Tab-separated table of C-alpha atoms in Angstrom:
chain	number	residue	atom	x	y	z
A	1	MET	CA	0.000	0.000	0.000
A	2	TYR	CA	1.390	3.377	-1.021
A	3	PRO	CA	1.420	6.101	1.597
A	4	MET	CA	-0.337	9.291	0.476
A	5	PRO	CA	0.722	12.760	1.568
A	6	ASP	CA	-1.923	14.888	3.249
A	7	PRO	CA	-2.032	18.685	3.392
A	8	ALA	CA	-0.500	18.668	6.891
A	9	GLY	CA	2.488	16.790	5.511
A	10	ARG	CA	1.732	13.492	7.216
A	11	SER	CA	1.793	10.197	5.360
A	12	LEU	CA	-1.492	8.358	5.434
A	13	ASP	CA	-2.279	4.783	4.435
A	14	ARG	CA	-5.649	3.913	2.903
A	15	LYS	CA	-7.349	3.572	6.290
A	16	GLY	CA	-5.920	6.960	7.280
A	17	VAL	CA	-7.248	8.573	4.114
A	18	LEU	CA	-10.724	7.155	4.704
A	19	ASP	CA	-10.636	8.419	8.296
A	20	GLU	CA	-9.737	11.910	7.068
A	21	ILE	CA	-12.535	11.866	4.494
A	22	ASN	CA	-14.950	10.700	7.159
A	23	LYS	CA	-13.976	13.547	9.511
A	24	PHE	CA	-14.387	16.002	6.645
A	25	VAL	CA	-17.898	14.748	5.852
A	26	VAL	CA	-18.955	14.874	9.504
A	27	ALA	CA	-17.648	18.440	9.746
A	28	ALA	CA	-19.476	19.408	6.546
A	29	LEU	CA	-22.759	17.996	7.834
A	30	ALA	CA	-22.294	19.665	11.200
A	31	ILE	CA	-22.297	23.124	9.658
A	32	GLY	CA	-25.579	22.429	7.930
A	33	LEU	CA	-24.614	21.605	4.377
A	34	THR	CA	-27.204	19.996	2.146
A	35	SER	CA	-24.530	18.069	0.326
A	36	THR	CA	-21.302	16.402	1.370
A	37	ALA	CA	-19.412	18.880	-0.842
A	38	MET	CA	-18.083	21.779	1.200
A	39	GLY	CA	-19.595	25.161	0.554
A	40	GLN	CA	-17.469	28.129	-0.397
A	41	VAL	CA	-16.348	30.309	2.490
A	42	ILE	CA	-16.062	34.058	1.938
A	43	GLY	CA	-16.513	37.094	4.168
A	44	LYS	CA	-15.915	38.010	7.792
A	45	ALA	CA	-18.091	36.633	10.578
A	46	GLU	CA	-20.400	39.676	10.519
A	47	ASP	CA	-20.777	39.378	6.731
A	48	GLN	CA	-21.669	35.695	6.991
A	49	ILE	CA	-24.290	36.405	9.668
A	50	ARG	CA	-25.779	39.282	7.637
A	51	TRP	CA	-25.825	37.194	4.458
A	52	ARG	CA	-27.559	34.252	6.086
A	53	GLN	CA	-30.118	36.575	7.704
A	54	SER	CA	-30.635	38.117	4.260
A	55	ALA	CA	-31.041	34.749	2.552
A	56	TYR	CA	-33.620	33.603	5.128
A	57	HIS	CA	-35.586	36.828	4.767
A	58	THR	CA	-35.491	36.512	0.990
A	59	MET	CA	-36.947	33.026	1.444
A	60	ALA	CA	-39.519	34.402	3.909
A	61	TRP	CA	-40.648	36.923	1.293
A	62	SER	CA	-40.959	34.082	-1.204
A	63	MET	CA	-42.898	31.922	1.257
A	64	GLY	CA	-45.229	34.875	1.853
A	65	ARG	CA	-45.795	35.154	-1.879
A	66	ILE	CA	-46.660	31.458	-2.223
A	67	LYS	CA	-48.963	31.707	0.810
A	68	ALA	CA	-50.813	34.656	-0.749
A	69	ASN	CA	-51.289	32.580	-3.896
A	70	VAL	CA	-52.566	29.424	-2.230
A	71	GLU	CA	-54.850	31.347	0.131
A	72	GLY	CA	-55.979	34.012	-2.338
A	73	THR	CA	-55.854	34.451	-6.085
A	74	TYR	CA	-53.592	31.877	-7.696
A	75	SER	CA	-51.042	32.870	-10.347
A	76	LYS	CA	-48.858	30.085	-11.679
A	77	ASP	CA	-46.065	32.510	-12.646
A	78	GLN	CA	-45.915	34.138	-9.221
A	79	VAL	CA	-45.594	30.808	-7.447
A	80	ILE	CA	-42.875	29.711	-9.883
A	81	GLU	CA	-40.930	32.961	-9.396
A	82	ALA	CA	-41.064	32.616	-5.618
A	83	ALA	CA	-40.321	28.864	-5.613
A	84	ASN	CA	-37.307	29.413	-7.869
A	85	VAL	CA	-35.819	31.888	-5.407
A	86	ILE	CA	-36.183	29.335	-2.600
A	87	LEU	CA	-34.786	26.595	-4.857
A	88	ALA	CA	-31.653	28.570	-5.718
A	89	ILE	CA	-30.998	29.472	-2.086
A	90	VAL	CA	-31.463	25.962	-0.667
A	91	ASN	CA	-29.071	24.708	-3.356
A	92	SER	CA	-26.479	27.429	-2.687
A	93	LYS	CA	-24.667	25.563	0.146
A	94	MET	CA	-25.308	28.373	2.567
A	95	GLY	CA	-24.081	26.082	5.349
A	96	ALA	CA	-20.749	27.724	4.495
A	97	LEU	CA	-22.141	30.828	6.232
A	98	TYR	CA	-22.030	28.983	9.564
A	99	GLN	CA	-18.315	28.997	10.261
A	100	PRO	CA	-17.478	28.318	13.925
A	101	ASN	CA	-16.699	31.995	14.629
A	102	THR	CA	-20.256	32.964	13.652
A	103	ASN	CA	-21.848	31.268	16.668
A	104	THR	CA	-22.384	34.715	18.179
A	105	GLY	CA	-22.228	38.182	16.673
A	106	LYS	CA	-24.219	40.703	14.728
A	107	GLY	CA	-25.193	40.822	11.072
A	108	TRP	CA	-28.278	42.978	10.530
A	109	LYS	CA	-28.971	42.101	14.165
A	110	GLU	CA	-27.636	39.612	16.734
A	111	THR	CA	-27.685	36.103	15.361
A	112	ARG	CA	-30.500	33.975	16.747
A	113	VAL	CA	-28.681	30.692	16.190
A	114	LYS	CA	-28.507	28.519	19.323
A	115	PRO	CA	-25.170	27.100	20.561
A	116	GLU	CA	-26.606	23.590	20.008
A	117	PHE	CA	-26.373	24.187	16.255
A	118	PHE	CA	-22.580	24.163	16.447
A	119	ALA	CA	-22.341	21.447	19.116
A	120	ASP	CA	-24.667	18.928	17.476
A	121	ARG	CA	-22.787	16.830	14.912
A	122	GLU	CA	-25.845	15.324	13.232
A	123	THR	CA	-29.100	17.264	13.425
A	124	PRO	CA	-28.072	20.439	11.528
A	125	GLY	CA	-27.120	18.340	8.507
A	126	LYS	CA	-30.432	16.488	8.712
A	127	VAL	CA	-32.621	19.595	8.946
A	128	ALA	CA	-30.648	21.198	6.101
A	129	GLN	CA	-31.172	18.109	3.975
A	130	GLY	CA	-34.888	18.248	4.785
A	131	LEU	CA	-35.063	21.868	3.643
A	132	GLY	CA	-33.123	21.016	0.484
A	133	LYS	CA	-35.466	18.159	-0.347
A	134	GLU	CA	-38.695	20.122	0.181
A	135	GLY	CA	-37.323	23.253	-1.529
A	136	ASN	CA	-36.382	21.290	-4.639
A	137	GLU	CA	-39.763	19.536	-4.629
A	138	MET	CA	-41.565	22.895	-4.212
A	139	ALA	CA	-40.028	24.211	-7.444
A	140	LYS	CA	-41.012	21.033	-9.312
A	141	VAL	CA	-44.585	21.176	-8.067
A	142	ALA	CA	-44.839	24.935	-8.764
A	143	ALA	CA	-43.911	24.269	-12.393
A	144	THR	CA	-46.847	21.875	-12.817
A	145	GLY	CA	-49.383	24.554	-11.875
A	146	ASP	CA	-51.371	21.985	-9.861
A	147	LEU	CA	-52.760	24.179	-7.081
A	148	ALA	CA	-53.847	21.317	-4.824
A	149	ALA	CA	-50.363	19.777	-5.001
A	150	ILE	CA	-48.789	23.223	-4.460
A	151	LYS	CA	-50.789	23.642	-1.240
A	152	VAL	CA	-49.612	20.261	0.057
A	153	GLN	CA	-45.980	20.930	-0.852
A	154	PHE	CA	-46.098	24.434	0.603
A	155	GLY	CA	-47.155	22.841	3.906
A	156	LYS	CA	-44.254	20.374	3.766
A	157	LEU	CA	-41.790	23.139	2.982
A	158	GLY	CA	-43.098	25.193	5.909
A	159	GLU	CA	-42.581	22.188	8.185
A	160	ALA	CA	-39.005	21.842	6.932
A	161	CYS	CA	-38.341	25.520	7.811
A	162	LYS	CA	-39.964	25.039	11.207
A	163	ALA	CA	-37.913	21.916	11.995
A	164	CYS	CA	-34.787	24.071	12.120
A	165	HIS	CA	-36.448	27.060	13.823
A	166	ASP	CA	-37.785	24.851	16.621
A	167	LYS	CA	-34.424	23.295	17.325
A	168	PHE	CA	-31.869	25.927	16.509
A	169	ARG	CA	-33.390	29.416	16.515
A	170	LYS	CA	-33.738	31.488	19.673
A	171	GLU	CA	-37.102	33.097	20.369
A	172	GLU	CA	-37.222	36.877	19.970
B	1	MET	CA	-68.404	49.267	-28.937
B	2	TYR	CA	-69.303	47.940	-25.526
B	3	PRO	CA	-68.382	50.047	-22.528
B	4	MET	CA	-66.312	48.157	-19.971
B	5	PRO	CA	-66.486	48.826	-16.267
B	6	ASP	CA	-63.236	49.677	-14.526
B	7	PRO	CA	-62.440	49.158	-10.840
B	8	ALA	CA	-63.292	52.788	-10.088
B	9	GLY	CA	-66.768	52.218	-11.479
B	10	ARG	CA	-66.311	54.330	-14.615
B	11	SER	CA	-67.328	53.091	-18.030
B	12	LEU	CA	-64.511	53.007	-20.532
B	13	ASP	CA	-64.604	52.599	-24.276
B	14	ARG	CA	-61.810	50.789	-26.135
B	15	LYS	CA	-59.581	53.873	-26.262
B	16	GLY	CA	-60.145	54.413	-22.551
B	17	VAL	CA	-59.193	50.808	-21.787
B	18	LEU	CA	-55.996	51.120	-23.809
B	19	ASP	CA	-55.145	54.341	-22.016
B	20	GLU	CA	-55.628	52.626	-18.668
B	21	ILE	CA	-53.445	49.692	-19.725
B	22	ASN	CA	-50.813	52.117	-20.912
B	23	LYS	CA	-50.791	53.970	-17.594
B	24	PHE	CA	-50.535	50.630	-15.808
B	25	VAL	CA	-47.534	49.558	-17.873
B	26	VAL	CA	-45.779	52.892	-17.367
B	27	ALA	CA	-46.389	52.623	-13.623
B	28	ALA	CA	-45.051	49.062	-13.646
B	29	LEU	CA	-41.871	50.109	-15.401
B	30	ALA	CA	-41.457	53.086	-13.117
B	31	ILE	CA	-41.220	50.875	-10.051
B	32	GLY	CA	-38.431	48.897	-11.629
B	33	LEU	CA	-40.050	45.764	-12.972
B	34	THR	CA	-38.064	43.654	-15.403
B	35	SER	CA	-41.226	42.718	-17.264
B	36	THR	CA	-44.440	44.490	-18.126
B	37	ALA	CA	-46.329	41.994	-15.936
B	38	MET	CA	-46.930	43.445	-12.487
B	39	GLY	CA	-45.139	41.830	-9.620
B	40	GLN	CA	-47.019	40.482	-6.658
B	41	VAL	CA	-47.444	42.903	-3.781
B	42	ILE	CA	-47.371	41.543	-0.245
B	43	GLY	CA	-46.239	42.962	3.088
B	44	LYS	CA	-46.198	46.325	4.809
B	45	ALA	CA	-43.807	49.093	3.741
B	46	GLU	CA	-41.182	48.058	6.340
B	47	ASP	CA	-41.402	44.421	5.186
B	48	GLN	CA	-40.917	45.422	1.558
B	49	ILE	CA	-37.876	47.537	2.422
B	50	ARG	CA	-36.376	44.739	4.559
B	51	TRP	CA	-37.040	42.137	1.871
B	52	ARG	CA	-35.450	44.189	-0.880
B	53	GLN	CA	-32.419	44.927	1.312
B	54	SER	CA	-32.236	41.178	2.008
B	55	ALA	CA	-32.493	40.243	-1.666
B	56	TYR	CA	-29.716	42.693	-2.607
B	57	HIS	CA	-27.449	41.381	0.139
B	58	THR	CA	-28.132	37.806	-0.937
B	59	MET	CA	-27.050	38.881	-4.426
B	60	ALA	CA	-23.997	40.642	-2.951
B	61	TRP	CA	-22.976	37.399	-1.229
B	62	SER	CA	-23.375	35.597	-4.564
B	63	MET	CA	-21.359	38.249	-6.399
B	64	GLY	CA	-18.641	37.875	-3.771
B	65	ARG	CA	-18.597	34.125	-4.365
B	66	ILE	CA	-18.233	34.544	-8.133
B	67	LYS	CA	-15.500	37.158	-7.594
B	68	ALA	CA	-13.552	34.759	-5.343
B	69	ASN	CA	-13.801	32.124	-8.068
B	70	VAL	CA	-12.679	34.313	-10.955
B	71	GLU	CA	-9.860	35.890	-8.945
B	72	GLY	CA	-8.790	32.766	-7.063
B	73	THR	CA	-9.431	29.039	-7.379
B	74	TYR	CA	-12.190	28.354	-9.880
B	75	SER	CA	-14.955	25.867	-9.114
B	76	LYS	CA	-17.621	25.464	-11.766
B	77	ASP	CA	-20.217	24.298	-9.213
B	78	GLN	CA	-19.666	27.261	-6.902
B	79	VAL	CA	-20.122	29.773	-9.701
B	80	ILE	CA	-23.271	27.994	-10.872
B	81	GLU	CA	-24.738	27.950	-7.345
B	82	ALA	CA	-24.084	31.667	-6.913
B	83	ALA	CA	-25.250	32.617	-10.424
B	84	ASN	CA	-28.480	30.652	-9.933
B	85	VAL	CA	-29.286	32.651	-6.800
B	86	ILE	CA	-28.815	35.903	-8.733
B	87	LEU	CA	-30.848	34.516	-11.648
B	88	ALA	CA	-33.813	33.590	-9.459
B	89	ILE	CA	-33.818	36.970	-7.727
B	90	VAL	CA	-33.570	39.088	-10.896
B	91	ASN	CA	-36.457	37.047	-12.310
B	92	SER	CA	-38.594	37.376	-9.166
B	93	LYS	CA	-40.181	40.745	-10.099
B	94	MET	CA	-38.862	42.370	-6.967
B	95	GLY	CA	-39.915	45.724	-8.409
B	96	ALA	CA	-43.127	44.930	-6.518
B	97	LEU	CA	-41.144	45.732	-3.354
B	98	TYR	CA	-40.990	49.393	-4.434
B	99	GLN	CA	-44.533	50.492	-3.724
B	100	PRO	CA	-44.909	54.291	-3.493
B	101	ASN	CA	-45.139	54.226	0.320
B	102	THR	CA	-41.665	52.646	0.531
B	103	ASN	CA	-39.868	55.775	-0.698
B	104	THR	CA	-38.712	56.383	2.871
B	105	GLY	CA	-38.667	54.129	5.910
B	106	LYS	CA	-36.701	51.453	7.646
B	107	GLY	CA	-36.273	47.773	6.885
B	108	TRP	CA	-33.053	46.387	8.378
B	109	LYS	CA	-31.953	50.037	8.179
B	110	GLU	CA	-33.193	53.245	6.515
B	111	THR	CA	-33.747	52.720	2.820
B	112	ARG	CA	-31.031	54.233	0.641
B	113	VAL	CA	-33.296	54.649	-2.376
B	114	LYS	CA	-33.258	58.189	-3.795
B	115	PRO	CA	-36.518	60.086	-4.415
B	116	GLU	CA	-35.586	60.176	-8.132
B	117	PHE	CA	-36.301	56.445	-8.304
B	118	PHE	CA	-40.000	57.079	-7.733
B	119	ALA	CA	-40.164	60.303	-9.764
B	120	ASP	CA	-38.405	59.024	-12.877
B	121	ARG	CA	-40.873	57.221	-15.171
B	122	GLU	CA	-38.302	55.595	-17.428
B	123	THR	CA	-34.840	54.968	-16.005
B	124	PRO	CA	-35.765	52.531	-13.182
B	125	GLY	CA	-37.376	50.177	-15.696
B	126	LYS	CA	-34.322	50.432	-17.937
B	127	VAL	CA	-31.772	49.686	-15.201
B	128	ALA	CA	-33.931	46.806	-13.964
B	129	GLN	CA	-34.087	45.383	-17.468
B	130	GLY	CA	-30.309	45.709	-17.712
B	131	LEU	CA	-29.879	43.771	-14.486
B	132	GLY	CA	-32.335	41.126	-15.673
B	133	LYS	CA	-30.492	40.711	-18.962
B	134	GLU	CA	-27.021	40.399	-17.422
B	135	GLY	CA	-28.248	38.187	-14.562
B	136	ASN	CA	-29.862	35.739	-16.978
B	137	GLU	CA	-26.757	35.755	-19.155
B	138	MET	CA	-24.522	35.186	-16.092
B	139	ALA	CA	-26.348	31.942	-15.265
B	140	LYS	CA	-26.039	30.740	-18.869
B	141	VAL	CA	-22.323	31.492	-19.003
B	142	ALA	CA	-21.744	29.934	-15.552
B	143	ALA	CA	-23.259	26.687	-16.817
B	144	THR	CA	-20.734	26.473	-19.657
B	145	GLY	CA	-17.782	26.469	-17.249
B	146	ASP	CA	-15.836	28.775	-19.589
B	147	LEU	CA	-13.796	30.789	-17.087
B	148	ALA	CA	-12.737	33.509	-19.546
B	149	ALA	CA	-16.376	34.101	-20.547
B	150	ILE	CA	-17.428	34.023	-16.889
B	151	LYS	CA	-14.943	36.799	-16.101
B	152	VAL	CA	-16.313	38.959	-18.913
B	153	GLN	CA	-19.930	38.360	-17.934
B	154	PHE	CA	-19.193	38.951	-14.255
B	155	GLY	CA	-17.867	42.377	-15.247
B	156	LYS	CA	-21.011	43.154	-17.236
B	157	LEU	CA	-23.229	42.049	-14.369
B	158	GLY	CA	-21.275	44.256	-11.970
B	159	GLU	CA	-21.802	47.205	-14.318
B	160	ALA	CA	-25.546	46.494	-14.380
B	161	CYS	CA	-25.625	46.578	-10.547
B	162	LYS	CA	-23.596	49.780	-10.534
B	163	ALA	CA	-25.860	51.494	-13.078
B	164	CYS	CA	-28.656	51.486	-10.519
B	165	HIS	CA	-26.425	52.256	-7.510
B	166	ASP	CA	-24.956	55.306	-9.259
B	167	LYS	CA	-28.336	56.734	-10.135
B	168	PHE	CA	-30.670	55.656	-7.381
B	169	ARG	CA	-28.756	54.694	-4.226
B	170	LYS	CA	-27.724	57.251	-1.622
B	171	GLU	CA	-24.138	57.176	-0.402
B	172	GLU	CA	-23.630	55.907	3.132
């Protein structure tokens, strides 16, 4: 078996390489990624907090738009526009905006993330995957124009948002 | 010719209807829509201001990601993820977040929009169309993975952002 160099200059055998990959994947899931690929890290802590607050509020606007359509006058285009915004954001690997030094601090306002989000090695990845799944499904269903199915999927997407809020967001 | 009722209870002949439609389209363009279809209005003035600030900052994050890719290590997937967020937002008809009562007021912070934005009947529509064009093109170019073309298009998209900032955004 050939030893492989790692970035820290150590030599690793195959078992060592697999262990490193495993640690990497666990770390990726722990910061809430929807995929095992690492997201791209840019910005200072306060930028990351402001950007994630912005992305959630952009999704909240979009959820409000879908709600107005399913409860009031339905427009296929409006639901598609809003669902596509949510789709792009849930697929943007915004877990990268949860670097360890963003556990406290101020973006637009103090972050509401709970310490458990950074301590829990499993649940953040799971809730993020849930949001990814329902966000992708929402865009598919929106494109069909089937209002009854849109209502059902909108409910599921709302539950996926709530799953994270209940566990990891402080009350205001 | 049959008279048609309008929402204000007046009767309009065909010429009157066309005049009304024309006024509607002009008003739609004036609030910065990228299409002649009206966007969907939800939320109070402070919500609309906060949502538009959020959407711009979500785009700023995405622009920062593309910049890091074209100036540093290039990842096709990262550029696509970021470009798709911009694409969805420029196609979301966020001009609807510029209702007349949002000319002043506070979302996350005081709005930086200049009064000219609401007074000018032409330019806001034009700059919004420019952003829509370059944002749609950015997503197409990102998908090709052609780094040289991505650099060029990123520059054009930045210019489209700046066109509106220069004209309609107050300095901080």
